[in-house]
Amino acid sequence: MKATIAVLAGDGVGPEVSTEAVRVLRTVAECHGHDFTFLDALVGGAAIDATGDPLPASTRRTVEASDAVLLGAVGGPKWSDPSATVRPEQGLLALRGLLGAFANLRPVQPHPALVGAAPIRPELLTGVDVQFVRELTGGMYFGRKSLETDGPGQEVATDHCTYSTSEIERVARVAGQLARERRRRVTSVDKANVLETSRLWRRTVTRVMRDEFPDVTLEHALVDSFAMTLLRAPASFDVVVTENLFGDILTDEAAVLAGSIGVLPSASFGERRADGRRQGIYEPIHGSAPDIAGQGSANPIGTILSAALLLRHSLNLTDEAAHVERAVGDVIADGWRTADLWSAADQSAPVHRASTTAMGAAVVDRLRRIMS
Ligand code: IPM
Ligand code: MG
């Protein structure tokens, strides 16, 4: 198959980890006879430095001409002055808006060999397999913002949180469909005891699930108690659907279960196009990690697994996606570890300390064996 993939490496460790994911995608193309074209484009701080705009027009054009976007990370101390009016993160949000990527999938399934790396009792991690569906283009992230002066030394800042019925319906459907391919349970997380948006969220999710997914069990949870149960009984959840800001916070919390945020991927997409393809953004859930950027020590697995999601969700290459996931699983089982997982490595097995590129090479190696 022919596909065009936009590569937005971004800032910090973004270029290092996306290089390894591209290497993996090139290997998939080579072994399966696909024709992938990679188009590099600027985003975030790197784009601000070059053009003054975190998502310049040239990048928008590249993205619009591509089947999928592979993204590294954006942000860093250089651009994070609180008074700055142009910020790297705006590029990421604009990209999500541009593609209408309202559904953000964040799967959390701790690898058995990494259970010892999580600060959670191992028996609680058995069988953990949570699929987060975070709403990505609404809520406070995209609401009206204002900053007003109300007398000397008094400023008033406002971030509006808005959700409409249709915005909630479409993300609830994504959750329902995913639940059908899994254990048929959806937990919807909100703050309906306080927020009007959450009450609309709860009513709408209840109706969509009742009318369209009667075979799926729905439960509601308040975000504060969910945050606690996620660590006390993580294996009790299947699909978790929630609004933008809650999803941002809860998925970082969930990363603790996987041993390192460096191993978690994400996929963001909107509706299918007329040709059946679904353009999406694929990125690790970790940030740009400026403290370790340029050292070759970042974990590329989150980005490599994001590339697997790209193959599955945007290119419909399900076998290839499974091969990449298997290669990553095998490499972890074989003891390959980047610095984020050194100290916590399972002492019962030999450990191979790997740089970012060595980890990428180990995955590519294993992938070639699986695919040959
Ligand atoms: C994420 C990140 C982004 C978000 C930032 C970088 C804007 O934290 O993808 O989770 O808050 O959505
Ligand atoms: Mg986040």
mmCIF file of C-alpha atoms and ligand atoms in Angstrom:
data_model
loop_
_atom_site.group_PDB
_atom_site.id
_atom_site.type_symbol
_atom_site.label_atom_id
_atom_site.label_comp_id
_atom_site.label_asym_id
_atom_site.label_seq_id
_atom_site.Cartn_x
_atom_site.Cartn_y
_atom_site.Cartn_z
ATOM 1 C CA MET A 1 0.000 0.000 0.000
ATOM 2 C CA LYS A 2 1.027 3.603 -0.576
ATOM 3 C CA ALA A 3 0.880 6.026 2.334
ATOM 4 C CA THR A 4 2.220 9.454 3.192
ATOM 5 C CA ILE A 5 3.210 10.029 6.789
ATOM 6 C CA ALA A 6 3.961 13.504 8.141
ATOM 7 C CA VAL A 7 6.709 13.402 10.771
ATOM 8 C CA LEU A 8 6.524 16.280 13.250
ATOM 9 C CA ALA A 9 9.478 15.592 15.528
ATOM 10 C CA GLY A 10 9.098 18.753 17.591
ATOM 11 C CA ASP A 11 11.225 19.587 20.614
ATOM 12 C CA GLY A 12 13.373 18.020 23.341
ATOM 13 C CA VAL A 13 13.542 14.248 22.962
ATOM 14 C CA GLY A 14 10.917 14.404 20.174
ATOM 15 C CA PRO A 15 13.438 14.098 17.313
ATOM 16 C CA GLU A 16 15.287 11.205 19.014
ATOM 17 C CA VAL A 17 12.215 9.084 19.668
ATOM 18 C CA SER A 18 10.492 9.804 16.359
ATOM 19 C CA THR A 19 13.639 8.799 14.446
ATOM 20 C CA GLU A 20 13.372 5.313 15.972
ATOM 21 C CA ALA A 21 9.664 5.049 15.187
ATOM 22 C CA VAL A 22 10.329 6.013 11.560
ATOM 23 C CA ARG A 23 13.025 3.338 11.420
ATOM 24 C CA VAL A 24 10.453 0.792 12.568
ATOM 25 C CA LEU A 25 7.911 1.989 9.985
ATOM 26 C CA ARG A 26 10.551 1.780 7.233
ATOM 27 C CA THR A 27 11.257 -1.806 8.272
ATOM 28 C CA VAL A 28 7.542 -2.642 8.095
ATOM 29 C CA ALA A 29 7.334 -1.090 4.628
ATOM 30 C CA GLU A 30 10.395 -2.977 3.423
ATOM 31 C CA CYS A 31 9.281 -6.380 4.739
ATOM 32 C CA HIS A 32 5.667 -6.062 3.545
ATOM 33 C CA GLY A 33 6.290 -4.272 0.253
ATOM 34 C CA HIS A 34 4.515 -1.064 1.266
ATOM 35 C CA ASP A 35 5.442 2.321 -0.107
ATOM 36 C CA PHE A 36 5.597 4.830 2.743
ATOM 37 C CA THR A 37 6.671 8.410 2.100
ATOM 38 C CA PHE A 38 7.834 10.395 5.130
ATOM 39 C CA LEU A 39 7.502 14.180 5.097
ATOM 40 C CA ASP A 40 9.266 16.105 7.856
ATOM 41 C CA ALA A 41 7.601 19.270 9.118
ATOM 42 C CA LEU A 42 8.078 21.734 11.960
ATOM 43 C CA VAL A 43 5.913 21.984 15.068
ATOM 44 C CA GLY A 44 6.171 23.509 18.546
ATOM 45 C CA GLY A 45 9.228 25.406 19.739
ATOM 46 C CA ALA A 46 11.284 24.352 16.726
ATOM 47 C CA ALA A 47 8.629 25.922 14.488
ATOM 48 C CA ILE A 48 8.499 29.083 16.616
ATOM 49 C CA ASP A 49 12.264 29.478 16.270
ATOM 50 C CA ALA A 50 12.135 29.011 12.494
ATOM 51 C CA THR A 51 8.922 30.867 11.639
ATOM 52 C CA GLY A 52 7.422 32.495 14.738
ATOM 53 C CA ASP A 53 4.398 30.156 14.490
ATOM 54 C CA PRO A 54 4.093 26.820 16.390
ATOM 55 C CA LEU A 55 2.068 25.320 13.507
ATOM 56 C CA PRO A 56 3.208 27.174 10.370
ATOM 57 C CA ALA A 57 1.295 27.115 7.088
ATOM 58 C CA SER A 58 3.895 24.823 5.509
ATOM 59 C CA THR A 59 3.263 22.244 8.245
ATOM 60 C CA ARG A 60 -0.511 22.552 7.829
ATOM 61 C CA ARG A 61 -0.118 21.829 4.117
ATOM 62 C CA THR A 62 2.109 18.817 4.778
ATOM 63 C CA VAL A 63 -0.358 17.478 7.327
ATOM 64 C CA GLU A 64 -3.331 17.986 5.036
ATOM 65 C CA ALA A 65 -1.547 16.044 2.282
ATOM 66 C CA SER A 66 -0.724 13.102 4.558
ATOM 67 C CA ASP A 67 -2.576 9.992 5.701
ATOM 68 C CA ALA A 68 -1.297 10.223 9.251
ATOM 69 C CA VAL A 69 0.901 12.324 11.513
ATOM 70 C CA LEU A 70 3.659 10.883 13.674
ATOM 71 C CA LEU A 71 4.535 13.388 16.377
ATOM 72 C CA GLY A 72 7.420 13.455 18.865
ATOM 73 C CA ALA A 73 6.820 16.056 21.575
ATOM 74 C CA VAL A 74 6.551 19.820 21.965
ATOM 75 C CA GLY A 75 7.673 22.339 24.551
ATOM 76 C CA GLY A 76 10.679 23.235 26.662
ATOM 77 C CA PRO A 77 12.058 25.862 29.044
ATOM 78 C CA LYS A 78 13.208 28.049 26.169
ATOM 79 C CA TRP A 79 9.596 28.812 25.240
ATOM 80 C CA SER A 80 7.801 28.514 28.562
ATOM 81 C CA ASP A 81 8.050 32.039 29.928
ATOM 82 C CA PRO A 82 4.589 32.538 31.500
ATOM 83 C CA SER A 83 4.210 35.877 29.737
ATOM 84 C CA ALA A 84 4.966 34.459 26.285
ATOM 85 C CA THR A 85 2.055 34.896 23.889
ATOM 86 C CA VAL A 86 3.197 32.218 21.446
ATOM 87 C CA ARG A 87 3.759 28.786 22.969
ATOM 88 C CA PRO A 88 4.793 25.402 21.540
ATOM 89 C CA GLU A 89 1.718 23.692 23.014
ATOM 90 C CA GLN A 90 -0.508 25.923 20.859
ATOM 91 C CA GLY A 91 0.907 24.112 17.827
ATOM 92 C CA LEU A 92 -0.213 20.746 19.175
ATOM 93 C CA LEU A 93 -3.684 22.021 20.069
ATOM 94 C CA ALA A 94 -4.033 23.698 16.661
ATOM 95 C CA LEU A 95 -3.026 20.433 14.993
ATOM 96 C CA ARG A 96 -5.648 18.490 16.953
ATOM 97 C CA GLY A 97 -8.236 21.099 15.978
ATOM 98 C CA LEU A 98 -7.119 21.136 12.323
ATOM 99 C CA LEU A 99 -7.621 17.377 11.980
ATOM 100 C CA GLY A 100 -10.785 17.337 14.078
ATOM 101 C CA ALA A 101 -9.058 14.728 16.215
ATOM 102 C CA PHE A 102 -11.692 14.539 18.940
ATOM 103 C CA ALA A 103 -10.948 11.032 20.204
ATOM 104 C CA ASN A 104 -7.655 10.337 21.937
ATOM 105 C CA LEU A 105 -6.970 6.661 22.634
ATOM 106 C CA ARG A 106 -4.474 5.916 25.378
ATOM 107 C CA PRO A 107 -4.114 2.200 26.082
ATOM 108 C CA VAL A 108 -2.476 1.183 29.359
ATOM 109 C CA GLN A 109 -1.437 -2.438 29.591
ATOM 110 C CA PRO A 110 1.591 -2.985 31.817
ATOM 111 C CA HIS A 111 4.123 -5.421 30.361
ATOM 112 C CA PRO A 112 4.540 -8.326 32.818
ATOM 113 C CA ALA A 113 8.325 -7.794 32.880
ATOM 114 C CA LEU A 114 7.829 -4.171 33.989
ATOM 115 C CA VAL A 115 5.464 -4.848 36.873
ATOM 116 C CA GLY A 116 8.384 -4.461 39.302
ATOM 117 C CA ALA A 117 9.044 -0.974 37.918
ATOM 118 C CA ALA A 118 5.697 0.384 39.108
ATOM 119 C CA PRO A 119 5.391 1.665 42.683
ATOM 120 C CA ILE A 120 2.202 -0.373 43.066
ATOM 121 C CA ARG A 121 1.846 -3.806 44.639
ATOM 122 C CA PRO A 122 2.421 -6.339 41.827
ATOM 123 C CA GLU A 123 -0.753 -8.303 42.546
ATOM 124 C CA LEU A 124 -2.824 -5.187 41.786
ATOM 125 C CA LEU A 125 -1.286 -4.984 38.316
ATOM 126 C CA THR A 126 -2.237 -8.484 37.182
ATOM 127 C CA GLY A 127 -4.678 -8.275 34.303
ATOM 128 C CA VAL A 128 -4.584 -4.483 33.994
ATOM 129 C CA ASP A 129 -5.726 -3.487 30.499
ATOM 130 C CA VAL A 130 -7.368 -0.073 30.390
ATOM 131 C CA GLN A 131 -8.293 1.769 27.219
ATOM 132 C CA PHE A 132 -8.658 5.468 27.922
ATOM 133 C CA VAL A 133 -10.707 7.509 25.484
ATOM 134 C CA ARG A 134 -10.001 11.154 26.157
ATOM 135 C CA GLU A 135 -12.128 13.807 24.440
ATOM 136 C CA LEU A 136 -9.506 15.982 22.739
ATOM 137 C CA THR A 137 -10.972 19.011 20.993
ATOM 138 C CA GLY A 138 -13.389 20.444 23.542
ATOM 139 C CA GLY A 139 -13.654 21.529 27.143
ATOM 140 C CA MET A 140 -11.394 24.036 28.797
ATOM 141 C CA TYR A 141 -8.568 23.476 26.311
ATOM 142 C CA PHE A 142 -10.592 25.014 23.505
ATOM 143 C CA GLY A 143 -12.926 27.340 25.436
ATOM 144 C CA ARG A 144 -12.746 31.102 25.453
ATOM 145 C CA LYS A 145 -9.967 32.489 27.623
ATOM 146 C CA SER A 146 -9.555 35.924 29.071
ATOM 147 C CA LEU A 147 -7.309 37.904 31.331
ATOM 148 C CA GLU A 148 -8.616 41.175 32.651
ATOM 149 C CA THR A 149 -7.322 43.787 35.045
ATOM 150 C CA ASP A 150 -9.659 44.625 37.900
ATOM 151 C CA GLY A 151 -7.903 47.421 39.695
ATOM 152 C CA PRO A 152 -4.264 47.765 40.766
ATOM 153 C CA GLY A 153 -2.554 44.426 41.322
ATOM 154 C CA GLN A 154 -5.795 42.534 40.623
ATOM 155 C CA GLU A 155 -6.053 40.377 37.557
ATOM 156 C CA VAL A 156 -8.944 38.063 36.708
ATOM 157 C CA ALA A 157 -8.294 35.021 34.544
ATOM 158 C CA THR A 158 -11.038 32.892 33.002
ATOM 159 C CA ASP A 159 -11.035 29.605 31.084
ATOM 160 C CA HIS A 160 -14.448 28.596 29.795
ATOM 161 C CA CYS A 161 -15.366 24.908 29.782
ATOM 162 C CA THR A 162 -17.923 24.099 27.106
ATOM 163 C CA TYR A 163 -19.353 20.837 25.747
ATOM 164 C CA SER A 164 -22.192 20.259 23.318
ATOM 165 C CA THR A 165 -24.420 17.195 22.945
ATOM 166 C CA SER A 166 -22.853 16.204 19.622
ATOM 167 C CA GLU A 167 -19.297 16.529 20.956
ATOM 168 C CA ILE A 168 -20.167 14.121 23.761
ATOM 169 C CA GLU A 169 -22.146 11.731 21.545
ATOM 170 C CA ARG A 170 -19.338 11.137 19.082
ATOM 171 C CA VAL A 171 -16.699 10.360 21.692
ATOM 172 C CA ALA A 172 -19.157 8.140 23.595
ATOM 173 C CA ARG A 173 -19.634 6.156 20.355
ATOM 174 C CA VAL A 174 -15.884 5.649 20.024
ATOM 175 C CA ALA A 175 -15.837 4.303 23.593
ATOM 176 C CA GLY A 176 -18.826 2.029 22.933
ATOM 177 C CA GLN A 177 -17.270 0.607 19.768
ATOM 178 C CA LEU A 178 -13.969 -0.073 21.498
ATOM 179 C CA ALA A 179 -15.754 -1.746 24.418
ATOM 180 C CA ARG A 180 -17.447 -4.119 21.959
ATOM 181 C CA GLU A 181 -14.029 -5.323 20.790
ATOM 182 C CA ARG A 182 -12.946 -5.782 24.398
ATOM 183 C CA ARG A 183 -14.690 -6.649 27.665
ATOM 184 C CA ARG A 184 -17.862 -4.635 26.969
ATOM 185 C CA ARG A 185 -17.555 -2.277 29.910
ATOM 186 C CA VAL A 186 -17.355 1.494 29.836
ATOM 187 C CA THR A 187 -16.616 3.754 32.787
ATOM 188 C CA SER A 188 -17.518 7.370 32.127
ATOM 189 C CA VAL A 189 -15.656 9.835 34.344
ATOM 190 C CA ASP A 190 -17.063 13.262 35.163
ATOM 191 C CA LYS A 191 -17.722 15.713 37.997
ATOM 192 C CA ALA A 192 -21.520 15.714 37.670
ATOM 193 C CA ASN A 193 -22.010 16.670 41.316
ATOM 194 C CA VAL A 194 -20.519 20.088 40.574
ATOM 195 C CA LEU A 195 -20.196 20.891 36.864
ATOM 196 C CA GLU A 196 -22.979 21.611 34.376
ATOM 197 C CA THR A 197 -20.812 20.283 31.521
ATOM 198 C CA SER A 198 -20.453 17.029 33.475
ATOM 199 C CA ARG A 199 -24.218 16.706 33.940
ATOM 200 C CA LEU A 200 -24.732 17.061 30.183
ATOM 201 C CA TRP A 201 -21.845 14.600 29.708
ATOM 202 C CA ARG A 202 -23.457 12.035 31.995
ATOM 203 C CA ARG A 203 -26.962 12.338 30.461
ATOM 204 C CA THR A 204 -25.600 12.122 26.933
ATOM 205 C CA VAL A 205 -23.275 9.178 27.539
ATOM 206 C CA THR A 206 -26.126 7.350 29.312
ATOM 207 C CA ARG A 207 -28.475 7.850 26.343
ATOM 208 C CA VAL A 208 -25.929 6.909 23.653
ATOM 209 C CA MET A 209 -24.953 3.740 25.481
ATOM 210 C CA ARG A 210 -28.560 2.767 26.235
ATOM 211 C CA ASP A 211 -29.799 3.369 22.662
ATOM 212 C CA GLU A 212 -26.785 2.260 20.619
ATOM 213 C CA PHE A 213 -24.745 -0.057 22.837
ATOM 214 C CA PRO A 214 -27.239 -1.974 24.985
ATOM 215 C CA ASP A 215 -24.773 -4.884 25.049
ATOM 216 C CA VAL A 216 -22.155 -2.732 26.814
ATOM 217 C CA THR A 217 -22.258 -2.159 30.577
ATOM 218 C CA LEU A 218 -21.906 1.500 31.543
ATOM 219 C CA GLU A 219 -20.908 2.869 34.911
ATOM 220 C CA HIS A 220 -20.295 6.459 35.942
ATOM 221 C CA ALA A 221 -17.543 7.611 38.272
ATOM 222 C CA LEU A 222 -16.727 10.979 39.766
ATOM 223 C CA VAL A 223 -13.245 12.067 38.790
ATOM 224 C CA ASP A 224 -11.895 12.389 42.332
ATOM 225 C CA SER A 225 -12.895 8.909 43.448
ATOM 226 C CA PHE A 226 -11.943 7.466 40.049
ATOM 227 C CA ALA A 227 -8.419 8.873 40.505
ATOM 228 C CA MET A 228 -8.192 6.854 43.711
ATOM 229 C CA THR A 229 -9.758 3.631 42.391
ATOM 230 C CA LEU A 230 -7.427 3.720 39.391
ATOM 231 C CA LEU A 231 -4.534 3.010 41.758
ATOM 232 C CA ARG A 232 -6.400 0.785 44.213
ATOM 233 C CA ALA A 233 -8.071 -1.513 41.677
ATOM 234 C CA PRO A 234 -6.741 -0.742 38.184
ATOM 235 C CA ALA A 235 -7.723 -4.161 36.842
ATOM 236 C CA SER A 236 -11.393 -3.342 37.374
ATOM 237 C CA PHE A 237 -11.538 -0.979 34.363
ATOM 238 C CA ASP A 238 -11.976 -1.741 30.678
ATOM 239 C CA VAL A 239 -12.780 1.357 28.570
ATOM 240 C CA VAL A 240 -12.682 4.712 30.365
ATOM 241 C CA VAL A 241 -14.160 7.738 28.601
ATOM 242 C CA THR A 242 -13.739 11.258 29.883
ATOM 243 C CA GLU A 243 -13.470 14.909 28.946
ATOM 244 C CA ASN A 244 -10.295 16.646 27.834
ATOM 245 C CA LEU A 245 -8.727 17.988 31.047
ATOM 246 C CA PHE A 246 -9.708 15.022 33.240
ATOM 247 C CA GLY A 247 -8.276 12.723 30.557
ATOM 248 C CA ASP A 248 -5.008 14.630 30.478
ATOM 249 C CA ILE A 249 -4.526 14.268 34.215
ATOM 250 C CA LEU A 250 -5.809 10.703 34.609
ATOM 251 C CA THR A 251 -3.662 9.273 31.806
ATOM 252 C CA ASP A 252 -0.479 10.623 33.393
ATOM 253 C CA GLU A 253 -1.633 8.961 36.609
ATOM 254 C CA ALA A 254 -2.330 5.727 34.722
ATOM 255 C CA ALA A 255 1.197 5.811 33.289
ATOM 256 C CA VAL A 256 2.444 4.928 36.761
ATOM 257 C CA LEU A 257 0.863 1.500 36.289
ATOM 258 C CA ALA A 258 2.999 0.815 33.210
ATOM 259 C CA GLY A 259 6.311 1.390 35.016
ATOM 260 C CA SER A 260 7.353 4.363 32.916
ATOM 261 C CA ILE A 261 5.492 7.036 30.983
ATOM 262 C CA GLY A 262 8.076 6.363 28.266
ATOM 263 C CA VAL A 263 6.338 3.202 27.082
ATOM 264 C CA LEU A 264 2.836 4.560 26.522
ATOM 265 C CA PRO A 265 1.486 5.419 23.067
ATOM 266 C CA SER A 266 -1.532 7.383 21.933
ATOM 267 C CA ALA A 267 -3.710 7.739 18.864
ATOM 268 C CA SER A 268 -5.958 10.709 18.110
ATOM 269 C CA PHE A 269 -8.463 10.798 15.297
ATOM 270 C CA GLY A 270 -11.753 12.149 14.069
ATOM 271 C CA GLU A 271 -14.342 10.743 11.674
ATOM 272 C CA ARG A 272 -13.405 8.456 8.768
ATOM 273 C CA ARG A 273 -12.847 10.147 5.412
ATOM 274 C CA ALA A 274 -14.924 9.271 2.351
ATOM 275 C CA ASP A 275 -12.201 6.824 1.234
ATOM 276 C CA GLY A 276 -12.565 4.918 4.512
ATOM 277 C CA ARG A 277 -9.253 6.117 5.878
ATOM 278 C CA ARG A 278 -9.013 7.898 9.160
ATOM 279 C CA GLN A 279 -6.325 10.524 9.390
ATOM 280 C CA GLY A 280 -4.828 10.635 12.850
ATOM 281 C CA ILE A 281 -2.090 11.968 15.089
ATOM 282 C CA TYR A 282 0.141 9.399 16.770
ATOM 283 C CA GLU A 283 2.378 10.454 19.627
ATOM 284 C CA PRO A 284 3.797 9.126 22.871
ATOM 285 C CA ILE A 285 1.979 10.412 25.930
ATOM 286 C CA HIS A 286 5.215 11.701 27.479
ATOM 287 C CA GLY A 287 6.421 15.240 26.924
ATOM 288 C CA SER A 288 9.606 16.704 25.467
ATOM 289 C CA ALA A 289 11.713 15.839 28.584
ATOM 290 C CA PRO A 290 14.156 18.757 28.095
ATOM 291 C CA ASP A 291 16.290 17.521 31.017
ATOM 292 C CA ILE A 292 17.426 14.454 29.055
ATOM 293 C CA ALA A 293 17.135 15.789 25.491
ATOM 294 C CA GLY A 294 20.105 15.149 23.209
ATOM 295 C CA GLN A 295 21.600 12.486 25.470
ATOM 296 C CA GLY A 296 20.294 9.479 23.575
ATOM 297 C CA SER A 297 18.679 8.121 26.717
ATOM 298 C CA ALA A 298 14.975 8.652 26.037
ATOM 299 C CA ASN A 299 12.733 5.617 25.746
ATOM 300 C CA PRO A 300 11.477 5.337 22.140
ATOM 301 C CA ILE A 301 8.925 2.612 22.936
ATOM 302 C CA GLY A 302 5.981 4.987 23.455
ATOM 303 C CA THR A 303 6.582 6.449 19.993
ATOM 304 C CA ILE A 304 7.226 3.055 18.383
ATOM 305 C CA LEU A 305 3.939 1.748 19.821
ATOM 306 C CA SER A 306 2.269 4.929 18.556
ATOM 307 C CA ALA A 307 3.560 4.001 15.094
ATOM 308 C CA ALA A 308 1.869 0.613 15.568
ATOM 309 C CA LEU A 309 -1.396 2.412 16.327
ATOM 310 C CA LEU A 310 -0.834 4.488 13.172
ATOM 311 C CA LEU A 311 -0.579 1.305 11.129
ATOM 312 C CA ARG A 312 -3.763 -0.063 12.697
ATOM 313 C CA HIS A 313 -6.039 2.964 12.841
ATOM 314 C CA SER A 314 -4.999 5.150 9.899
ATOM 315 C CA LEU A 315 -3.666 2.591 7.401
ATOM 316 C CA ASN A 316 -5.796 -0.442 8.364
ATOM 317 C CA LEU A 317 -2.605 -2.555 8.500
ATOM 318 C CA THR A 318 -3.655 -4.658 11.484
ATOM 319 C CA ASP A 319 -1.169 -7.526 11.020
ATOM 320 C CA GLU A 320 1.735 -5.122 10.694
ATOM 321 C CA ALA A 321 0.577 -3.260 13.810
ATOM 322 C CA ALA A 322 0.438 -6.523 15.754
ATOM 323 C CA HIS A 323 3.940 -7.425 14.548
ATOM 324 C CA VAL A 324 5.366 -4.157 15.869
ATOM 325 C CA GLU A 325 3.595 -4.642 19.207
ATOM 326 C CA ARG A 326 4.911 -8.184 19.441
ATOM 327 C CA ALA A 327 8.451 -7.043 18.624
ATOM 328 C CA VAL A 328 8.294 -4.432 21.406
ATOM 329 C CA GLY A 329 6.877 -6.964 23.862
ATOM 330 C CA ASP A 330 9.635 -9.449 23.034
ATOM 331 C CA VAL A 331 12.384 -6.857 23.360
ATOM 332 C CA ILE A 332 11.115 -5.865 26.818
ATOM 333 C CA ALA A 333 10.828 -9.529 27.798
ATOM 334 C CA ASP A 334 14.415 -10.036 26.622
ATOM 335 C CA GLY A 335 15.577 -7.413 29.117
ATOM 336 C CA TRP A 336 16.258 -4.387 26.917
ATOM 337 C CA ARG A 337 15.841 -1.245 29.046
ATOM 338 C CA THR A 338 16.421 2.454 28.479
ATOM 339 C CA ALA A 339 17.521 4.631 31.417
ATOM 340 C CA ASP A 340 13.989 5.318 32.672
ATOM 341 C CA LEU A 341 13.738 1.621 33.590
ATOM 342 C CA TRP A 342 17.275 0.733 34.676
ATOM 343 C CA SER A 343 17.009 1.045 38.414
ATOM 344 C CA ALA A 344 13.655 -0.667 38.548
ATOM 345 C CA ALA A 345 14.529 -3.507 36.205
ATOM 346 C CA ASP A 346 13.269 -6.950 37.157
ATOM 347 C CA GLN A 347 16.296 -8.375 38.947
ATOM 348 C CA SER A 348 15.426 -11.960 38.062
ATOM 349 C CA ALA A 349 16.330 -11.473 34.396
ATOM 350 C CA PRO A 350 19.463 -10.181 32.661
ATOM 351 C CA VAL A 351 19.211 -6.542 31.662
ATOM 352 C CA HIS A 352 20.667 -4.950 28.536
ATOM 353 C CA ARG A 353 21.126 -1.247 29.074
ATOM 354 C CA ALA A 354 20.113 0.482 25.885
ATOM 355 C CA SER A 355 20.371 3.971 24.453
ATOM 356 C CA THR A 356 17.460 5.354 22.432
ATOM 357 C CA THR A 357 18.996 4.108 19.174
ATOM 358 C CA ALA A 358 20.018 0.739 20.634
ATOM 359 C CA MET A 359 16.440 0.192 21.768
ATOM 360 C CA GLY A 360 15.169 1.140 18.311
ATOM 361 C CA ALA A 361 17.669 -1.226 16.727
ATOM 362 C CA ALA A 362 16.619 -4.070 19.050
ATOM 363 C CA VAL A 363 12.978 -3.600 18.018
ATOM 364 C CA VAL A 364 13.887 -3.450 14.313
ATOM 365 C CA ASP A 365 15.962 -6.611 14.672
ATOM 366 C CA ARG A 366 13.172 -8.487 16.365
ATOM 367 C CA LEU A 367 10.639 -7.174 13.869
ATOM 368 C CA ARG A 368 12.681 -8.496 10.944
ATOM 369 C CA ARG A 369 12.708 -11.932 12.543
ATOM 370 C CA ILE A 370 8.960 -11.845 13.189
ATOM 371 C CA MET A 371 8.142 -10.687 9.666
ATOM 372 C CA SER A 372 10.539 -12.933 7.735
HETATM 373 C C1 IPM B 1 -0.809 15.609 26.419
HETATM 374 C C2 IPM B 1 -0.019 16.837 26.782
HETATM 375 C C3 IPM B 1 -0.665 18.047 26.101
HETATM 376 C C4 IPM B 1 -2.072 18.165 26.635
HETATM 377 C C5 IPM B 1 0.099 19.372 26.281
HETATM 378 C C6 IPM B 1 1.526 19.251 25.784
HETATM 379 C C7 IPM B 1 -0.615 20.518 25.636
HETATM 380 O O1 IPM B 1 0.053 16.990 28.149
HETATM 381 O O2 IPM B 1 -0.915 15.290 25.231
HETATM 382 O O3 IPM B 1 -1.311 14.945 27.328
HETATM 383 O O4 IPM B 1 -2.294 18.737 27.714
HETATM 384 O O5 IPM B 1 -2.994 17.682 25.964
HETATM 385 MG MG MG B 2 -0.736 15.363 29.237
#
